[in-house]
Amino acid sequence: MATSGLQHVAAMYAGVVAPPLIVGAAVGLSPTELTFLTGACLFTAGLATFLQTIGVWKIGARLPFVNGVTFAGVAPMLAVVDSTRDKADALPIIFGAVIVAGVLGFLAAPFFSKAIRFFPPVVTGTVITLIGVSLMPVAFGWAQGPDPAAQDYGSMTYLSLAGITLVIVLLLRRFTRGFLKQVAVLVGLVLGTLVAIPFGVTDFGPVADADVVGFPTPFHFGAPQFAAAAIVSMCVVMVVSMTESTADMLALGEIVGRPADERTIAAGLRADTLGSAVSPLFNGFMCSAFAQNIGLVAMTRIRSRYVVATGGAFLVLMGLCPMAASLIAVVPRPVLGGAGVVLFGSVAASGIQTLVKAGLDKDNNVLIVAVSLAVGIIPITAPEFYHAFPETAKIILDSGISTGCVAAVVLNLLFNHLGAGRDADEVTAPMEPAGELSERRAATDTSASAH
């Protein structure tokens, strides 16, 4: 349980620490304050994961679900920093906006969860596939190195380390059994880090400089401030976050064999939003589900929520012990990238498995999947596609998961609900000889008339 929980932490660590590092640098925090902010986000991610996995009352989906700082909030938080004259007020304004957005989201959770009926397999399969595809650029970015502005970014050294880690994970999954097979990703990260040492890529400096004990003092950066523009921005992010969390819960429910119903989604969204509302008290940001850990569950088949709760305990300990947190930080980004290819690809593969059950022998469903995937992939393949849109709109449009999810829901309503009976047409198969298609249709008609 401990090693499997630590494996979850290793898979999501980079995603948790990236937002505070980016925002903290924009605010101009010192290295000590930046370490404090990162530790606070790890601590609050652990608390949110506890809420989600263990649950209290009607709060928590009680699924093996990891929560952490959502990357969707980075752009609006940077906008708040840029628009604040005194940078010392930037974090309190962000914290105040997150608290309000979290409280409003908590109240809206039961109403938001009623959208479950708009998520049949053709929609969920499309969204799950998009989650995996949308995460792949993250793995590719990690594989190229820690700093996109560096001269050696994307060098053969970095790409080789990512490839070696990927091969190690694949070999462990193929030729080992039992416990070692289940923790293949964790072992791959450890071995990949050891391989990286002779190349001078592994940096043990964070361990030497980190304190042994530290606690995220409440309101360390000042009491929260409430600015209308910041609150509106974070409320938009909350809607995006709740949409993605709903999709993630549906995906995880399919993977663990316990489909998420309306009640489960409502409880999960309450955990997300309550975790977000409480997080600023300990100097953390908005919390949301981590899709990369869904890939880990899909690959290892370890479906126990208590394993993920153990990962949450590690996150809390890391928030309280900066030195422990720095141990995970030692893992080079290229090594994380190599493991990420397996993790995120597993999510996309789970989506394809769901689509197989969706009835792709019908023209309508094929169109729904085709257009929704195309819309969802736009931010990946053409990042500047929405550059002329307002910043508030781009918060939603730049999330391929959100736009693809909305497109799939709308198209499903249009093709499969408005105008009953129109979804019975067989799919046109351009690669199938016309004679064979005609014979199959004739056989179907003969069978129907016999009945």
Short mmCIF file of C-alpha atoms in Angstrom, two decimals:
data_model
loop_
_atom_site.label_atom_id
_atom_site.label_comp_id
_atom_site.label_asym_id
_atom_site.label_seq_id
_atom_site.Cartn_x
_atom_site.Cartn_y
_atom_site.Cartn_z
CA MET A 1 0.00 0.00 0.00
CA ALA A 2 2.82 2.39 0.87
CA THR A 3 4.76 1.85 -2.35
CA SER A 4 1.61 1.99 -4.50
CA GLY A 5 0.56 5.21 -2.77
CA LEU A 6 4.01 6.69 -3.30
CA GLN A 7 3.75 5.73 -6.96
CA HIS A 8 0.63 7.91 -7.22
CA VAL A 9 2.52 10.80 -5.61
CA ALA A 10 5.41 10.40 -8.05
CA ALA A 11 3.00 10.42 -11.00
CA MET A 12 1.32 13.68 -9.99
CA TYR A 13 4.08 15.52 -8.14
CA ALA A 14 5.21 17.65 -11.08
CA GLY A 15 1.63 18.70 -11.78
CA VAL A 16 1.11 19.82 -8.18
CA VAL A 17 4.28 21.85 -7.80
CA ALA A 18 4.22 23.51 -11.24
CA PRO A 19 1.41 26.05 -10.54
CA PRO A 20 2.89 27.40 -7.27
CA LEU A 21 6.35 27.60 -8.86
CA ILE A 22 4.97 29.56 -11.83
CA VAL A 23 2.73 31.89 -9.81
CA GLY A 24 5.27 32.32 -7.02
CA ALA A 25 7.96 33.32 -9.52
CA ALA A 26 5.56 35.85 -11.10
CA VAL A 27 4.88 37.38 -7.69
CA GLY A 28 8.62 37.58 -7.03
CA LEU A 29 8.85 35.29 -4.01
CA SER A 30 12.24 34.45 -2.55
CA PRO A 31 13.46 30.81 -2.80
CA THR A 32 12.45 30.24 0.83
CA GLU A 33 8.94 31.64 0.29
CA LEU A 34 8.63 29.69 -2.96
CA THR A 35 9.47 26.47 -1.11
CA PHE A 36 6.87 27.37 1.50
CA LEU A 37 4.17 27.96 -1.15
CA THR A 38 5.00 24.65 -2.87
CA GLY A 39 4.83 22.77 0.43
CA ALA A 40 1.48 24.39 1.20
CA CYS A 41 0.07 23.17 -2.13
CA LEU A 42 1.31 19.64 -1.41
CA PHE A 43 -0.29 19.77 2.05
CA THR A 44 -3.67 20.96 0.76
CA ALA A 45 -3.55 18.43 -2.10
CA GLY A 46 -3.22 15.70 0.53
CA LEU A 47 -6.19 17.04 2.49
CA ALA A 48 -8.31 17.22 -0.70
CA THR A 49 -7.31 13.66 -1.61
CA PHE A 50 -8.40 12.48 1.84
CA LEU A 51 -11.76 14.17 1.34
CA GLN A 52 -12.18 12.52 -2.06
CA THR A 53 -11.10 8.97 -1.16
CA ILE A 54 -12.20 8.47 2.46
CA GLY A 55 -15.10 10.90 2.41
CA VAL A 56 -17.10 12.61 5.14
CA TRP A 57 -20.91 12.57 5.12
CA LYS A 58 -21.95 13.36 1.52
CA ILE A 59 -18.52 14.69 0.63
CA GLY A 60 -16.14 12.54 -1.43
CA ALA A 61 -16.65 10.20 -4.37
CA ARG A 62 -14.93 7.40 -2.40
CA LEU A 63 -13.05 6.38 -5.54
CA PRO A 64 -9.25 6.04 -5.99
CA PHE A 65 -9.13 9.68 -6.96
CA VAL A 66 -6.14 12.02 -6.47
CA ASN A 67 -6.78 15.74 -6.00
CA GLY A 68 -4.30 18.53 -6.40
CA VAL A 69 -3.75 22.07 -7.69
CA THR A 70 -5.51 22.54 -11.03
CA PHE A 71 -3.41 23.95 -13.86
CA ALA A 72 -6.52 25.60 -15.32
CA GLY A 73 -6.17 28.37 -12.75
CA VAL A 74 -2.61 29.35 -13.67
CA ALA A 75 -3.50 31.76 -16.50
CA PRO A 76 -6.12 33.75 -14.54
CA MET A 77 -3.87 33.81 -11.48
CA LEU A 78 -1.05 35.26 -13.58
CA ALA A 79 -3.54 37.81 -14.92
CA VAL A 80 -4.34 38.81 -11.33
CA VAL A 81 -0.62 39.18 -10.59
CA ASP A 82 -0.12 41.38 -13.67
CA SER A 83 -3.07 43.62 -12.79
CA THR A 84 -2.03 44.11 -9.15
CA ARG A 85 0.08 47.18 -8.46
CA ASP A 86 1.52 45.92 -5.20
CA LYS A 87 2.66 42.32 -5.81
CA ALA A 88 2.34 41.65 -2.08
CA ASP A 89 -1.44 41.84 -2.52
CA ALA A 90 -1.56 39.40 -5.45
CA LEU A 91 -1.64 36.16 -3.45
CA PRO A 92 -4.24 37.42 -0.91
CA ILE A 93 -6.48 38.49 -3.83
CA ILE A 94 -6.05 35.06 -5.46
CA PHE A 95 -6.80 33.29 -2.19
CA GLY A 96 -9.95 35.36 -1.63
CA ALA A 97 -11.21 34.58 -5.14
CA VAL A 98 -10.55 30.86 -4.71
CA ILE A 99 -12.44 30.78 -1.40
CA VAL A 100 -15.53 32.40 -2.97
CA ALA A 101 -15.37 30.15 -6.05
CA GLY A 102 -15.01 27.08 -3.82
CA VAL A 103 -18.02 27.96 -1.67
CA LEU A 104 -20.22 28.70 -4.70
CA GLY A 105 -19.06 25.48 -6.36
CA PHE A 106 -19.89 23.49 -3.22
CA LEU A 107 -23.44 24.87 -3.23
CA ALA A 108 -23.82 24.16 -6.96
CA ALA A 109 -22.44 20.58 -6.83
CA PRO A 110 -25.80 18.72 -6.52
CA PHE A 111 -27.25 20.67 -9.45
CA PHE A 112 -24.13 20.24 -11.57
CA SER A 113 -24.16 16.47 -10.97
CA LYS A 114 -27.56 16.11 -12.64
CA ALA A 115 -25.73 16.46 -15.95
CA ILE A 116 -24.81 12.74 -15.61
CA ARG A 117 -27.72 11.78 -17.86
CA PHE A 118 -26.02 13.69 -20.67
CA PHE A 119 -22.97 11.40 -20.49
CA PRO A 120 -23.77 8.09 -22.27
CA PRO A 121 -20.85 5.85 -23.40
CA VAL A 122 -20.40 7.75 -26.68
CA VAL A 123 -19.79 10.93 -24.67
CA THR A 124 -17.77 9.43 -21.82
CA GLY A 125 -15.59 7.43 -24.19
CA THR A 126 -14.82 10.55 -26.21
CA VAL A 127 -13.99 12.58 -23.10
CA ILE A 128 -11.81 9.84 -21.59
CA THR A 129 -9.89 9.56 -24.85
CA LEU A 130 -9.44 13.35 -24.90
CA ILE A 131 -8.12 13.32 -21.33
CA GLY A 132 -5.37 10.92 -22.35
CA VAL A 133 -4.58 12.72 -25.59
CA SER A 134 -4.55 16.13 -23.85
CA LEU A 135 -2.06 14.89 -21.28
CA MET A 136 0.41 13.49 -23.81
CA PRO A 137 2.00 16.91 -24.58
CA VAL A 138 2.76 17.19 -20.85
CA ALA A 139 4.75 13.96 -21.00
CA PHE A 140 6.51 15.08 -24.18
CA GLY A 141 7.38 18.41 -22.55
CA TRP A 142 8.84 16.64 -19.50
CA ALA A 143 10.86 14.35 -21.78
CA GLN A 144 12.59 17.35 -23.39
CA GLY A 145 13.93 18.77 -20.13
CA PRO A 146 13.08 21.05 -17.22
CA ASP A 147 13.46 24.44 -18.92
CA PRO A 148 11.98 25.17 -22.39
CA ALA A 149 14.18 28.26 -22.63
CA ALA A 150 17.42 26.32 -22.03
CA GLN A 151 19.81 25.64 -24.89
CA ASP A 152 19.83 21.89 -24.25
CA TYR A 153 16.04 21.60 -24.19
CA GLY A 154 15.08 18.54 -26.25
CA SER A 155 18.68 17.30 -26.40
CA MET A 156 19.52 13.66 -27.08
CA THR A 157 20.54 13.26 -23.44
CA TYR A 158 17.09 14.19 -22.17
CA LEU A 159 15.24 12.21 -24.82
CA SER A 160 17.46 9.17 -24.20
CA LEU A 161 16.70 9.27 -20.46
CA ALA A 162 12.98 9.42 -21.23
CA GLY A 163 13.33 6.50 -23.64
CA ILE A 164 15.33 4.42 -21.13
CA THR A 165 12.69 5.02 -18.44
CA LEU A 166 9.91 4.04 -20.86
CA VAL A 167 11.74 0.83 -21.81
CA ILE A 168 12.33 -0.04 -18.12
CA VAL A 169 8.63 0.36 -17.32
CA LEU A 170 7.60 -1.71 -20.36
CA LEU A 171 10.07 -4.50 -19.54
CA LEU A 172 8.91 -4.63 -15.93
CA ARG A 173 5.28 -4.80 -17.03
CA ARG A 174 6.06 -7.53 -19.56
CA PHE A 175 8.47 -9.83 -17.71
CA THR A 176 7.61 -9.46 -13.99
CA ARG A 177 4.65 -10.53 -11.92
CA GLY A 178 2.85 -9.64 -8.73
CA PHE A 179 4.09 -6.77 -6.61
CA LEU A 180 7.01 -5.75 -8.85
CA LYS A 181 4.70 -5.53 -11.84
CA GLN A 182 2.25 -3.33 -9.95
CA VAL A 183 4.91 -0.80 -8.94
CA ALA A 184 6.64 -0.82 -12.34
CA VAL A 185 6.23 2.95 -12.75
CA LEU A 186 7.78 3.69 -9.34
CA VAL A 187 10.70 1.33 -10.01
CA GLY A 188 11.11 2.89 -13.45
CA LEU A 189 11.33 6.35 -11.90
CA VAL A 190 13.94 5.20 -9.36
CA LEU A 191 16.08 3.37 -11.93
CA GLY A 192 15.69 6.21 -14.43
CA THR A 193 16.91 8.67 -11.79
CA LEU A 194 19.94 6.49 -11.03
CA VAL A 195 20.75 6.27 -14.75
CA ALA A 196 20.52 10.07 -14.98
CA ILE A 197 23.17 10.68 -12.27
CA PRO A 198 26.25 10.15 -14.51
CA PHE A 199 24.76 12.59 -17.03
CA GLY A 200 24.67 15.34 -14.41
CA VAL A 201 20.92 15.75 -14.82
CA THR A 202 19.94 14.72 -11.29
CA ASP A 203 20.08 17.62 -8.82
CA PHE A 204 20.28 16.73 -5.12
CA GLY A 205 20.49 20.39 -4.11
CA PRO A 206 16.82 20.63 -3.04
CA VAL A 207 17.38 17.85 -0.47
CA ALA A 208 20.40 19.55 1.06
CA ASP A 209 18.70 22.94 1.27
CA ALA A 210 15.31 21.76 2.56
CA ASP A 211 14.19 22.00 6.18
CA VAL A 212 13.25 18.84 8.05
CA VAL A 213 10.03 20.23 9.54
CA GLY A 214 7.74 22.99 8.33
CA PHE A 215 4.05 23.80 8.69
CA PRO A 216 1.97 25.89 6.26
CA THR A 217 1.00 28.68 8.67
CA PRO A 218 -2.56 29.88 7.93
CA PHE A 219 -2.67 33.15 5.97
CA HIS A 220 1.12 33.26 5.79
CA PHE A 221 0.96 35.73 2.88
CA GLY A 222 -1.76 37.89 4.41
CA ALA A 223 -5.52 37.79 4.99
CA PRO A 224 -7.58 37.04 1.86
CA GLN A 225 -8.82 40.00 -0.16
CA PHE A 226 -11.93 39.93 -2.32
CA ALA A 227 -11.75 41.59 -5.74
CA ALA A 228 -14.74 41.25 -8.10
CA ALA A 229 -12.72 40.68 -11.30
CA ALA A 230 -10.56 37.99 -9.69
CA ILE A 231 -13.62 36.27 -8.22
CA VAL A 232 -15.35 36.14 -11.63
CA SER A 233 -12.22 34.68 -13.22
CA MET A 234 -11.84 31.98 -10.60
CA CYS A 235 -15.56 31.12 -10.78
CA VAL A 236 -15.09 30.46 -14.51
CA VAL A 237 -12.11 28.27 -13.67
CA MET A 238 -14.26 26.46 -11.09
CA VAL A 239 -16.86 25.64 -13.76
CA VAL A 240 -14.10 24.29 -16.03
CA SER A 241 -12.63 22.33 -13.12
CA MET A 242 -16.00 20.81 -12.20
CA THR A 243 -16.59 19.82 -15.83
CA GLU A 244 -13.22 18.09 -16.02
CA SER A 245 -13.70 16.43 -12.62
CA THR A 246 -17.06 15.06 -13.75
CA ALA A 247 -15.41 13.59 -16.85
CA ASP A 248 -12.58 12.18 -14.72
CA MET A 249 -15.02 10.54 -12.29
CA LEU A 250 -16.91 8.96 -15.18
CA ALA A 251 -13.60 7.69 -16.59
CA LEU A 252 -12.40 6.30 -13.27
CA GLY A 253 -15.78 4.71 -12.59
CA GLU A 254 -15.53 2.80 -15.86
CA ILE A 255 -11.96 1.70 -15.11
CA VAL A 256 -12.67 0.38 -11.61
CA GLY A 257 -15.96 -1.23 -12.59
CA ARG A 258 -18.12 1.08 -10.48
CA PRO A 259 -19.83 3.53 -12.86
CA ALA A 260 -20.18 6.97 -11.28
CA ASP A 261 -23.83 7.87 -10.78
CA GLU A 262 -25.38 11.24 -9.97
CA ARG A 263 -24.89 10.77 -6.23
CA THR A 264 -21.21 9.83 -6.61
CA ILE A 265 -20.50 12.80 -8.86
CA ALA A 266 -22.26 15.21 -6.48
CA ALA A 267 -20.19 13.89 -3.57
CA GLY A 268 -16.99 14.08 -5.62
CA LEU A 269 -17.68 17.65 -6.69
CA ARG A 270 -18.36 18.61 -3.08
CA ALA A 271 -14.92 17.25 -2.15
CA ASP A 272 -13.30 19.17 -5.02
CA THR A 273 -14.97 22.45 -4.15
CA LEU A 274 -14.64 22.14 -0.37
CA GLY A 275 -10.97 21.29 -0.80
CA SER A 276 -10.62 24.41 -2.95
CA ALA A 277 -12.42 26.59 -0.39
CA VAL A 278 -10.23 25.34 2.48
CA SER A 279 -6.96 25.30 0.53
CA PRO A 280 -6.31 29.10 0.68
CA LEU A 281 -6.50 28.99 4.47
CA PHE A 282 -3.21 27.08 4.32
CA ASN A 283 -1.86 29.12 1.38
CA GLY A 284 -2.89 26.65 -1.34
CA PHE A 285 -4.69 27.10 -4.66
CA MET A 286 -7.81 25.62 -6.26
CA CYS A 287 -7.93 21.81 -6.18
CA SER A 288 -9.21 19.45 -8.85
CA ALA A 289 -8.94 15.83 -9.98
CA PHE A 290 -5.66 14.62 -11.47
CA ALA A 291 -6.28 12.73 -14.69
CA GLN A 292 -2.74 11.32 -14.87
CA ASN A 293 -3.43 9.14 -11.84
CA ILE A 294 -6.41 7.61 -13.62
CA GLY A 295 -3.88 6.22 -16.08
CA LEU A 296 -1.95 4.68 -13.19
CA VAL A 297 -5.09 2.97 -11.89
CA ALA A 298 -5.89 1.72 -15.41
CA MET A 299 -2.39 0.32 -15.88
CA THR A 300 -1.79 -1.28 -12.46
CA ARG A 301 -5.39 -2.43 -11.86
CA ILE A 302 -4.95 -1.48 -8.20
CA ARG A 303 -8.43 -0.12 -7.56
CA SER A 304 -8.37 0.38 -3.79
CA ARG A 305 -9.22 3.93 -2.71
CA TYR A 306 -7.16 3.35 0.44
CA VAL A 307 -4.01 3.10 -1.68
CA VAL A 308 -4.71 6.59 -3.05
CA ALA A 309 -5.58 7.77 0.48
CA THR A 310 -2.09 6.57 1.46
CA GLY A 311 -0.75 8.75 -1.35
CA GLY A 312 -2.70 11.63 0.22
CA ALA A 313 -0.97 10.91 3.53
CA PHE A 314 2.41 11.15 1.79
CA LEU A 315 1.37 14.51 0.32
CA VAL A 316 0.45 15.81 3.78
CA LEU A 317 3.77 14.60 5.18
CA MET A 318 5.62 16.28 2.35
CA GLY A 319 3.80 19.51 3.15
CA LEU A 320 4.93 19.16 6.76
CA CYS A 321 8.44 17.96 5.88
CA PRO A 322 10.03 19.93 3.03
CA MET A 323 12.99 17.54 2.96
CA ALA A 324 10.68 14.60 2.15
CA ALA A 325 9.03 16.63 -0.59
CA SER A 326 12.41 17.41 -2.10
CA LEU A 327 13.14 13.68 -2.56
CA ILE A 328 10.48 13.46 -5.25
CA ALA A 329 11.81 16.69 -6.75
CA VAL A 330 15.11 14.89 -7.38
CA VAL A 331 13.49 12.82 -10.17
CA PRO A 332 14.52 14.52 -13.45
CA ARG A 333 11.76 15.76 -15.73
CA PRO A 334 12.84 13.52 -18.66
CA VAL A 335 12.46 10.47 -16.41
CA LEU A 336 8.96 11.63 -15.49
CA GLY A 337 8.27 12.12 -19.19
CA GLY A 338 9.19 8.54 -20.05
CA ALA A 339 6.82 7.18 -17.40
CA GLY A 340 4.15 9.71 -18.41
CA VAL A 341 3.91 8.24 -21.90
CA VAL A 342 2.67 4.97 -20.39
CA LEU A 343 0.39 6.61 -17.84
CA PHE A 344 -1.34 9.05 -20.16
CA GLY A 345 -1.53 6.57 -23.02
CA SER A 346 -3.36 4.19 -20.68
CA VAL A 347 -6.06 6.82 -20.14
CA ALA A 348 -6.59 7.22 -23.90
CA ALA A 349 -6.72 3.44 -24.30
CA SER A 350 -9.43 3.25 -21.61
CA GLY A 351 -11.44 5.82 -23.56
CA ILE A 352 -11.15 3.74 -26.72
CA GLN A 353 -12.38 0.69 -24.80
CA THR A 354 -15.44 2.67 -23.71
CA LEU A 355 -16.06 3.86 -27.28
CA VAL A 356 -16.11 0.24 -28.45
CA LYS A 357 -19.20 -0.21 -26.24
CA ALA A 358 -20.81 2.99 -27.52
CA GLY A 359 -22.29 1.61 -30.72
CA LEU A 360 -19.98 2.90 -33.40
CA ASP A 361 -21.97 0.97 -36.00
CA LYS A 362 -24.22 4.03 -36.24
CA ASP A 363 -23.51 7.10 -38.34
CA ASN A 364 -24.67 9.47 -35.62
CA ASN A 365 -22.25 8.17 -33.01
CA VAL A 366 -19.35 8.21 -35.46
CA LEU A 367 -20.06 11.89 -36.20
CA ILE A 368 -20.29 12.72 -32.50
CA VAL A 369 -16.92 11.11 -31.79
CA ALA A 370 -15.25 12.54 -34.90
CA VAL A 371 -16.26 16.17 -34.36
CA SER A 372 -15.81 16.12 -30.58
CA LEU A 373 -12.30 14.70 -30.84
CA ALA A 374 -11.46 17.31 -33.50
CA VAL A 375 -12.74 20.16 -31.30
CA GLY A 376 -10.93 18.81 -28.23
CA ILE A 377 -7.62 18.43 -30.05
CA ILE A 378 -7.59 22.04 -31.32
CA PRO A 379 -5.73 23.49 -28.27
CA ILE A 380 -3.10 20.75 -28.67
CA THR A 381 -2.46 20.94 -32.40
CA ALA A 382 -3.10 24.68 -32.84
CA PRO A 383 -2.37 26.42 -29.51
CA GLU A 384 -2.94 29.90 -30.99
CA PHE A 385 -6.27 29.01 -32.61
CA TYR A 386 -8.30 31.06 -30.10
CA HIS A 387 -5.82 33.94 -29.77
CA ALA A 388 -8.41 36.56 -30.87
CA PHE A 389 -10.93 35.55 -28.20
CA PRO A 390 -11.29 37.36 -24.85
CA GLU A 391 -9.09 36.08 -22.03
CA THR A 392 -12.12 34.85 -20.05
CA ALA A 393 -13.34 32.78 -23.00
CA LYS A 394 -9.86 31.35 -23.56
CA ILE A 395 -9.89 29.87 -20.05
CA ILE A 396 -12.53 27.44 -21.33
CA LEU A 397 -11.52 27.20 -24.98
CA ASP A 398 -7.88 26.42 -24.22
CA SER A 399 -8.98 23.31 -22.30
CA GLY A 400 -9.44 20.59 -24.89
CA ILE A 401 -11.13 18.37 -22.31
CA SER A 402 -13.79 21.00 -21.56
CA THR A 403 -14.48 22.00 -25.17
CA GLY A 404 -14.52 18.39 -26.36
CA CYS A 405 -16.84 17.44 -23.50
CA VAL A 406 -19.29 20.25 -24.31
CA ALA A 407 -19.18 19.37 -28.03
CA ALA A 408 -19.87 15.68 -27.31
CA VAL A 409 -22.82 16.48 -25.02
CA VAL A 410 -24.39 18.95 -27.46
CA LEU A 411 -23.92 16.68 -30.48
CA ASN A 412 -25.32 13.70 -28.60
CA LEU A 413 -28.43 15.71 -27.75
CA LEU A 414 -28.75 16.87 -31.35
CA PHE A 415 -28.27 13.50 -33.05
CA ASN A 416 -29.57 10.98 -30.52
CA HIS A 417 -32.34 12.82 -28.68
CA LEU A 418 -33.83 15.54 -30.89
CA GLY A 419 -35.70 13.46 -33.44
CA ALA A 420 -36.17 9.94 -32.15
CA GLY A 421 -35.37 7.05 -34.45
CA ARG A 422 -32.72 8.85 -36.47
CA ASP A 423 -29.84 6.96 -34.88
CA ALA A 424 -30.64 3.60 -36.44
CA ASP A 425 -28.68 4.15 -39.65
CA GLU A 426 -25.67 1.90 -40.08
CA VAL A 427 -22.28 3.44 -40.39
CA THR A 428 -21.07 3.96 -43.91
CA ALA A 429 -17.86 1.99 -44.22
CA PRO A 430 -15.72 3.47 -47.02
CA MET A 431 -13.11 0.74 -46.59
CA GLU A 432 -15.68 -2.05 -46.94
CA PRO A 433 -16.51 -3.38 -50.45
CA ALA A 434 -19.97 -2.26 -51.56
CA GLY A 435 -21.02 -5.81 -52.36
CA GLU A 436 -20.23 -7.06 -48.84
CA LEU A 437 -22.06 -4.10 -47.29
CA SER A 438 -25.15 -4.79 -49.46
CA GLU A 439 -25.09 -8.50 -48.57
CA ARG A 440 -24.88 -7.70 -44.85
CA ARG A 441 -27.80 -5.27 -45.05
CA ALA A 442 -29.85 -7.81 -47.07
CA ALA A 443 -29.17 -10.48 -44.44
CA THR A 444 -30.28 -8.07 -41.70
CA ASP A 445 -33.49 -7.25 -43.57
CA THR A 446 -34.24 -10.97 -44.14
CA SER A 447 -33.73 -11.71 -40.44
CA ALA A 448 -36.01 -8.83 -39.45
CA SER A 449 -38.80 -9.94 -41.79
CA ALA A 450 -38.54 -13.53 -40.48
CA HIS A 451 -39.13 -12.29 -36.96
#
